[in-house]
Each structure stands twice: as structure tokens, then as C-alpha cells.
XYZ file of C-alpha atoms in Angstrom:
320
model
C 280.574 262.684 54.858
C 281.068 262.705 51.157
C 277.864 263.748 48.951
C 276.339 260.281 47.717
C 275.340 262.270 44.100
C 277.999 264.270 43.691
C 277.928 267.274 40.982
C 280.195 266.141 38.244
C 279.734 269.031 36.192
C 279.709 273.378 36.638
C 277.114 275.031 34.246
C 278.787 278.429 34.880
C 276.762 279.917 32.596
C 273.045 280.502 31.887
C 272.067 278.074 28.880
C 268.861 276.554 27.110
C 266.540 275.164 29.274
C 266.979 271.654 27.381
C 270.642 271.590 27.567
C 270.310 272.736 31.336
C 267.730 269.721 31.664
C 270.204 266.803 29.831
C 273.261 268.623 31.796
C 271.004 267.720 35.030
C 269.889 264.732 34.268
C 273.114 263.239 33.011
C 275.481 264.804 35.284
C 274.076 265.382 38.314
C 274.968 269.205 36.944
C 274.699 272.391 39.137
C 273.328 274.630 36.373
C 273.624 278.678 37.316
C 270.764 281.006 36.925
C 273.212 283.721 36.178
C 276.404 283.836 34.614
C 279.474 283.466 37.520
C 282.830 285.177 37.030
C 286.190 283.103 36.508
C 287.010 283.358 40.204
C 283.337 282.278 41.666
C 283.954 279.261 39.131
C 287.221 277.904 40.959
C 285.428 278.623 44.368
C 283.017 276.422 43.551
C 285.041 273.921 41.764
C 287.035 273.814 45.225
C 284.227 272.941 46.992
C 282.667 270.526 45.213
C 285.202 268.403 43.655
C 283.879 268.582 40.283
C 284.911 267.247 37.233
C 284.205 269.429 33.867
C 283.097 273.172 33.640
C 281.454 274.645 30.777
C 282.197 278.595 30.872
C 281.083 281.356 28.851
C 282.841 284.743 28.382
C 281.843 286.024 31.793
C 283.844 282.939 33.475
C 286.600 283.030 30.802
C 289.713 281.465 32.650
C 292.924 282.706 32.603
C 296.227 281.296 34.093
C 295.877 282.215 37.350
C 292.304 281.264 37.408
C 293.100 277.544 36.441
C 296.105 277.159 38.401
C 293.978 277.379 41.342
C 291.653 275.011 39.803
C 291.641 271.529 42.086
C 292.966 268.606 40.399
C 289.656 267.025 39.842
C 289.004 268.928 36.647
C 289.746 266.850 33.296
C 287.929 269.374 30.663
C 286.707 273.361 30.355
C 284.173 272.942 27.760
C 283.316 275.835 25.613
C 279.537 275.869 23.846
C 280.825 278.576 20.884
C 283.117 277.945 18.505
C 285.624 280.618 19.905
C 288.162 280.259 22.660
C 289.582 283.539 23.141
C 288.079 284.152 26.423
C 290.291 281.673 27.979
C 294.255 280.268 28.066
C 293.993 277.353 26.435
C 297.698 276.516 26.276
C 297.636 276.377 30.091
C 295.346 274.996 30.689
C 296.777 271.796 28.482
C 299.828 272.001 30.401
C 297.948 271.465 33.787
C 296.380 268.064 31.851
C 293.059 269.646 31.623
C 291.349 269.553 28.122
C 289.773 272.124 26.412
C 286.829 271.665 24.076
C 284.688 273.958 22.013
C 281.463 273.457 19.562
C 282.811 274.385 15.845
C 280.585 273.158 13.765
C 277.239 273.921 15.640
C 277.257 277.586 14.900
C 278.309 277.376 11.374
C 275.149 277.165 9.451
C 273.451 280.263 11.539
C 276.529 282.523 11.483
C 276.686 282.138 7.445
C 272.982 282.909 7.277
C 273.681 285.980 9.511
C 276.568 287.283 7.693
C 274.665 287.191 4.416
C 271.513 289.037 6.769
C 274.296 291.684 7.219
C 275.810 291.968 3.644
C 271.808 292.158 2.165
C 270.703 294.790 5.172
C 274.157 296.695 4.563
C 273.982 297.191 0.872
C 270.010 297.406 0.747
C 269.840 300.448 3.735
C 267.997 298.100 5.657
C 268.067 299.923 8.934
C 266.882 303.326 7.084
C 263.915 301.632 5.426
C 262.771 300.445 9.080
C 263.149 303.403 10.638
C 261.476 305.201 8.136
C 258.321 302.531 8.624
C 258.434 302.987 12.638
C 258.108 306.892 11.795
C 255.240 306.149 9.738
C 256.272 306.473 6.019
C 254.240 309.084 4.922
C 256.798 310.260 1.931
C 256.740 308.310 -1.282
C 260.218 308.162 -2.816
C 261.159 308.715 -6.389
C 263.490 307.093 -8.850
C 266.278 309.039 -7.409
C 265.905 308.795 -3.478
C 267.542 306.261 -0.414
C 268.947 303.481 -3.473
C 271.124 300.742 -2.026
C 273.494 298.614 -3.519
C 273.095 295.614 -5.423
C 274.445 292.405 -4.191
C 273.967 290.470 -7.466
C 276.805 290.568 -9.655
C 279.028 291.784 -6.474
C 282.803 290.378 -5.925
C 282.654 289.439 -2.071
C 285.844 288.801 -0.128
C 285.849 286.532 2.538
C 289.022 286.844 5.319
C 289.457 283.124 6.659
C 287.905 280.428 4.612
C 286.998 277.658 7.308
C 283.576 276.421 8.234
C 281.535 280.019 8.278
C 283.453 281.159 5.369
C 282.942 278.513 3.059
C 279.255 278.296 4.232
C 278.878 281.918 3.468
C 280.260 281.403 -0.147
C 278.104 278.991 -1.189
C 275.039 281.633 0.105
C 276.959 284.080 -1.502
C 277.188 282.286 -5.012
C 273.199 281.845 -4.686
C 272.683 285.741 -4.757
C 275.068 285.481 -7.841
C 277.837 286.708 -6.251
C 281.492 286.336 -7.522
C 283.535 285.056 -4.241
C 287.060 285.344 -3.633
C 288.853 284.472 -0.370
C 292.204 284.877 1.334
C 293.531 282.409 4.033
C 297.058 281.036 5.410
C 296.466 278.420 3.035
C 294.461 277.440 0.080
C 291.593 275.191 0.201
C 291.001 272.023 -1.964
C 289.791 273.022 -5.155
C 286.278 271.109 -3.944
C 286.059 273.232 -0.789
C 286.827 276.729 -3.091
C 283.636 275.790 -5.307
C 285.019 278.159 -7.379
C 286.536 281.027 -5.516
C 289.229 282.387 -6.247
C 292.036 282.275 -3.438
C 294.399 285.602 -2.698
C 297.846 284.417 -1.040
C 297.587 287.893 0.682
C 294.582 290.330 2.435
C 296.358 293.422 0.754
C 296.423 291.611 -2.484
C 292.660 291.048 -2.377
C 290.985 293.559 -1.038
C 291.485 296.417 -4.665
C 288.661 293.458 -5.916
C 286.326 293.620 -2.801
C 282.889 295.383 -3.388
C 281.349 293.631 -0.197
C 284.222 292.162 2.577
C 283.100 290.045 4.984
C 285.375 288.705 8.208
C 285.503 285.042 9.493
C 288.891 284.418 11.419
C 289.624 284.596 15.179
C 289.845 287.530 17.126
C 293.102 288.424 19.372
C 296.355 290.544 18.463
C 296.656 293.564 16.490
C 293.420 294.451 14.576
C 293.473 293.040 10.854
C 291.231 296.129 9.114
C 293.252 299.164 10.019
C 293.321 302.856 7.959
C 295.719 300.750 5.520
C 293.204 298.161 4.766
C 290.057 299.908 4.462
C 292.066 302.206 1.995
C 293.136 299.007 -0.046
C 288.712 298.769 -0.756
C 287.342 300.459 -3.628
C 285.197 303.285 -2.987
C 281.912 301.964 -2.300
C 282.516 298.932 -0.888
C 280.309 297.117 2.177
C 282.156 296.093 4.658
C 280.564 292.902 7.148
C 281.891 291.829 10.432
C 280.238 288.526 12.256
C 283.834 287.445 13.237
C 285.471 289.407 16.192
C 285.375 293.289 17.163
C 288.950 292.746 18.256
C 289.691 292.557 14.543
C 288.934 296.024 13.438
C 290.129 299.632 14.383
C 286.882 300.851 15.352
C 288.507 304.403 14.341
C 289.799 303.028 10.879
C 286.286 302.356 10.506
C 284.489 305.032 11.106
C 286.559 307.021 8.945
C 285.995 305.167 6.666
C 282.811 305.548 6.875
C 281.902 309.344 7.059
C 284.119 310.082 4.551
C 282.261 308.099 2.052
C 284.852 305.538 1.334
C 282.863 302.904 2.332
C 278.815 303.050 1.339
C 278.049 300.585 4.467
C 278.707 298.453 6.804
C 277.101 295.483 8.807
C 278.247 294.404 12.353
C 277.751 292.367 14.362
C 280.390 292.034 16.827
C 282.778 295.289 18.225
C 285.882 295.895 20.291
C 284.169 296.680 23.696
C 280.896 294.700 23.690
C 278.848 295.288 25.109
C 279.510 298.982 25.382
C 279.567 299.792 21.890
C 281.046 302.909 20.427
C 277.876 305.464 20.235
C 279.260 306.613 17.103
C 278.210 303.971 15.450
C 274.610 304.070 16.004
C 274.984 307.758 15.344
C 275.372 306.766 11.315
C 272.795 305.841 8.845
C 275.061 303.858 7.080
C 275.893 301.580 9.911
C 273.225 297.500 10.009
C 274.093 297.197 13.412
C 273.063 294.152 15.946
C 273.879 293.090 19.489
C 276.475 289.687 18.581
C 273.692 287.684 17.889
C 274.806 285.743 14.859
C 274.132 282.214 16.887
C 270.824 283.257 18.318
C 268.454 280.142 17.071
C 266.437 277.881 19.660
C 268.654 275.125 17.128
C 272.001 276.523 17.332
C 272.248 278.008 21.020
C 270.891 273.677 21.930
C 273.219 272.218 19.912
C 276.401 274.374 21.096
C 274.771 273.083 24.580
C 274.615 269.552 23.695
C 278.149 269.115 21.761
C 279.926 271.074 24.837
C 277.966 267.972 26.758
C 278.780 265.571 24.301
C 282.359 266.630 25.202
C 281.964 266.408 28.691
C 280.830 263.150 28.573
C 283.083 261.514 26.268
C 286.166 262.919 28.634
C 284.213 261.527 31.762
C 284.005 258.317 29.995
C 287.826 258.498 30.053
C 287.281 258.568 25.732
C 288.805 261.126 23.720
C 287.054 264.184 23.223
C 284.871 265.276 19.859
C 285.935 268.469 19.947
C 289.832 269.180 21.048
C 290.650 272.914 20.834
């Protein structure tokens, strides 16, 4: 007999226990304790009948993932901002929208990317360790200086949501900003920046860099482009791993080219390239630029939000 209730939606990854709670309450939701893999996703989908599935990296789908989805499933709903885990153009042709939750991360990713420029050029992770080993060493006019961020020119690669957010932080520390993007903004989004047609045209004027476009393809900083930086410059990466040559990099940064750098995200997470922690010079943390109680519930609630304006047979808030 058919289930009276039935599940309508997939949690098919772990999430906040209030979005997990709604997600329940709302959809009659099977919620996972751990995160499931693409292929446990469409076993369960095929067994269920259910109607939306909000994945995580883990349970990225691919095409032959969703071509064995049933036809019951109207939308894959994302709860980040990025999509690269999955084939979205596939999954559109099979009639199945895709959704993801751009604007919820915004505000926590700029504050994280300006944690990473200020720990970067101020030797952050020295002066802890130095603290955990007990101090015990005054230092004199001469010893373990950073880098001022005041009066710095900061280039920002993609100049969307996060970018423009971290400008605006940015111009607080009295920083001069200047941006490069496929397009230029509206001279009311720029708030003053100063827009570069090109990446090789701005980064000669880049004391701190900091990355905020997609990841996928060839990487964007490679031996060429970390050349193009004057000496000295901090280089910040909140964006994508996928976008750097990890090598480039730490050339780059033994050699003394760069005086820092502050990442967040790498090409192999979360297996990270031992190298790096190997450096003094390296702020490094585990892709955690979302990680607020606030943020990580609303990227729940707007990939529900999503969900339920598709099962409502409305358009959804949030079209990738």
C-alpha cells in the first residue's frame, strides 16, 4: 500500500538542527545523520518517490547520477551559494530545477575574507603560536612586524555579492579597492573602486589580492599571475582551491615574492597540501568562511524556501 505521509523531501546531508526540524515538520523530510554519496541519494529517491533533494558536496550529482533519478524529482536544492559539485545543465534538461542560497553566505564570507587579509598581513598565526608556547621573549622594535592594511590597494577578482561586501569592509580599514570582473559594475555598486577590464592589468597595483569568483577550469593564479604582484603583496583566497596552482603558490611564497597569504579553501580539501602548514607565512583554516549558527540556518532555510515554493508548483527564489 502506498505510505499515507509520504517523504516529500531527501536531507542528504547533515544540517542545523533547526533547519532539520522545519525540513521535518514541513515536509514530512527524511533528514540523514550523515552525509550520503550521489548514488545512495538516487537509491533512495527510487524508493521513496520523493520530490526535492537538498545535497551537499558529498552527494554532488553528476549526469549519470540524475539520469537515474525517478521522475518524481522537480528541484536539487543547494544550501551554499556554489554549484560546482553538481551538473546543473543536465539536470535542467531532464526538467528538474536547480536552486542554490546566494545571498545567505554573503555577509559571513566578506567578514572572513577581511579575518584572512588582517591575520595574513598582521602574522596572526605566528603571534598565536608564540602565546600557546608561552611567550616568554619580549620583542624589540625590529622583530616578527607585519604589514599594514591601512593605506593598502586591495584587488578583488569577481565583484558580485562577497566582493562588493568585502570592499565596503575593506574601505573601513582605509583601504584603496580596485576590482576586475567580466563586466563593470554601476558606478553605485563600485562605491568608488576602481574597475580593471583585465586580471593581468590589475594585479602590478595589488598589495593585498583577494579571490571571489567560481571555481572550475584551469586555475586563474598561476606562476604568471603571482609574478604580475608586487613584491610583498598578501595574497587571500575564500573563493575556490580549484582557482589557484597550489605550486604557483608556494613558490611564491618561499621565495619571498609574496610576504603572506590567507586561505581558506585548497585544491584537494580536505587533504590539504602539508606544505602549506609547513610555512610561517601561510593564515590557514579548514573552508570555514560560512561557519555562523546565522549563516549555516539561513542557507538551510532559503534551500527550504526553494523547495517549497517549487512544491507549491511557484517559481523558485533562487534559480541557478
Amino acid at each position: 500500500m502506498p505510505e499515507t505521509n509520504p517523504t516529500q523531501l531527501l536531507i542528504a546531508r547533515r544540517v542545523p538542527q533547526a533547519v532539520a526540524a522545519r525540513a521535518v515538520s514541513e515536509f514530512r523530510a527524511y533528514v540523514t545523520e550523515s552525509d550520503m554519496d550521489a548514488w545512495s541519494v538516487v537509491d533512495f529517491c527510487k524508493k521513496h518517490d520523493v520530490r526535492a533533494v537538498l545535497i551537499g558536496k558529498k552527494s554532488g550529482l553528476q549526469e549519470d547520477h540524475i539520469a537515474a533519478l525517478p521522475s518524481t524529482v522537480k528541484i536539487i536544492a543547494n544550501a551554499s551559494a556554489g554549484v560546482d559539485h553538481m551538473n546543473v545543465s543536465y539536470a535542467r534538461e531532464k526538467g528538474i530545477v536547480v536552486t542554490n542560497a546566494p545571498d545567505a553566505l554573503t555577509e559571513c564570507t566578506a567578514d572572513f575574507a577581511m579575518l584572512l587579509v588582517l591575520a595574513a598581513c598582521r602574522r596572526a598565526s605566528e603571534y598565536e603560536k608564540i602565546m600557546r608556547r608561552g611567550w616568554g621573549k619580549s620583542f624589540g622594535m625590529t622583530e616578527m612586524l607585519g604589514t599594514r592594511v591601512n593605506g593598502k590597494t586591495l584587488g578583488i577578482v569577481g565583484f558580485g555579492r562577497i566582493g562588493r561586501a568585502v570592499a565596503r569592509r575593506a574601505q573601513g580599514f582605509g583601504m584603496r579597492v580596485v576590482y576586475t570582473d567580466i563586466q563593470r559594475a554601476s558606478p553605485s555598486s563600485e562605491n568608488g573602486a576602481t574597475f580593471f577590464p583585465n586580471l593581468g592589468e590589475m594585479l602590478p597595483h595589488c598589495q593585498v589580492l583577494s579571490l571571489h569568483v567560481p571555481g572550475g577550469g584551469l586555475p586563474l593564479m598561476t606562476q604568471k599571475e603571482f609574478g604580475l604582484l608586487p613584491k610583498g603583496a598578501v595574497f587571500v583566497n575564500a573563493a575556490r582551491g580549484a582557482l589557484v596552482d597550489e605550486d604557483a603558490l608556494y613558490d611564491a611564497l618561499t621565495s619571498g615574492h609574496l610576504f603572506s597569504a590567507g586561505l581558506d579553501v585548497y585544491r584537494n580539501e580536505p587533504n590539504v597540501d602539508a606544505r602549506f602548514a609547513s610555512l610561517e607565512n601561510v593564515f590557514l583554516t579548514p573552508h570555514m568562511a560560512s561557519a555562523t549558527v546565522e549563516t549555516r540556518d539561513q542557507m538551510g532555510f532559503t534551500a527550504l524556501d526553494n523547495v517549497a515554493a517549487i512544491l507549491d508548483g511557484r517559481q523558485a527564489l533562487n534559480p541557478v
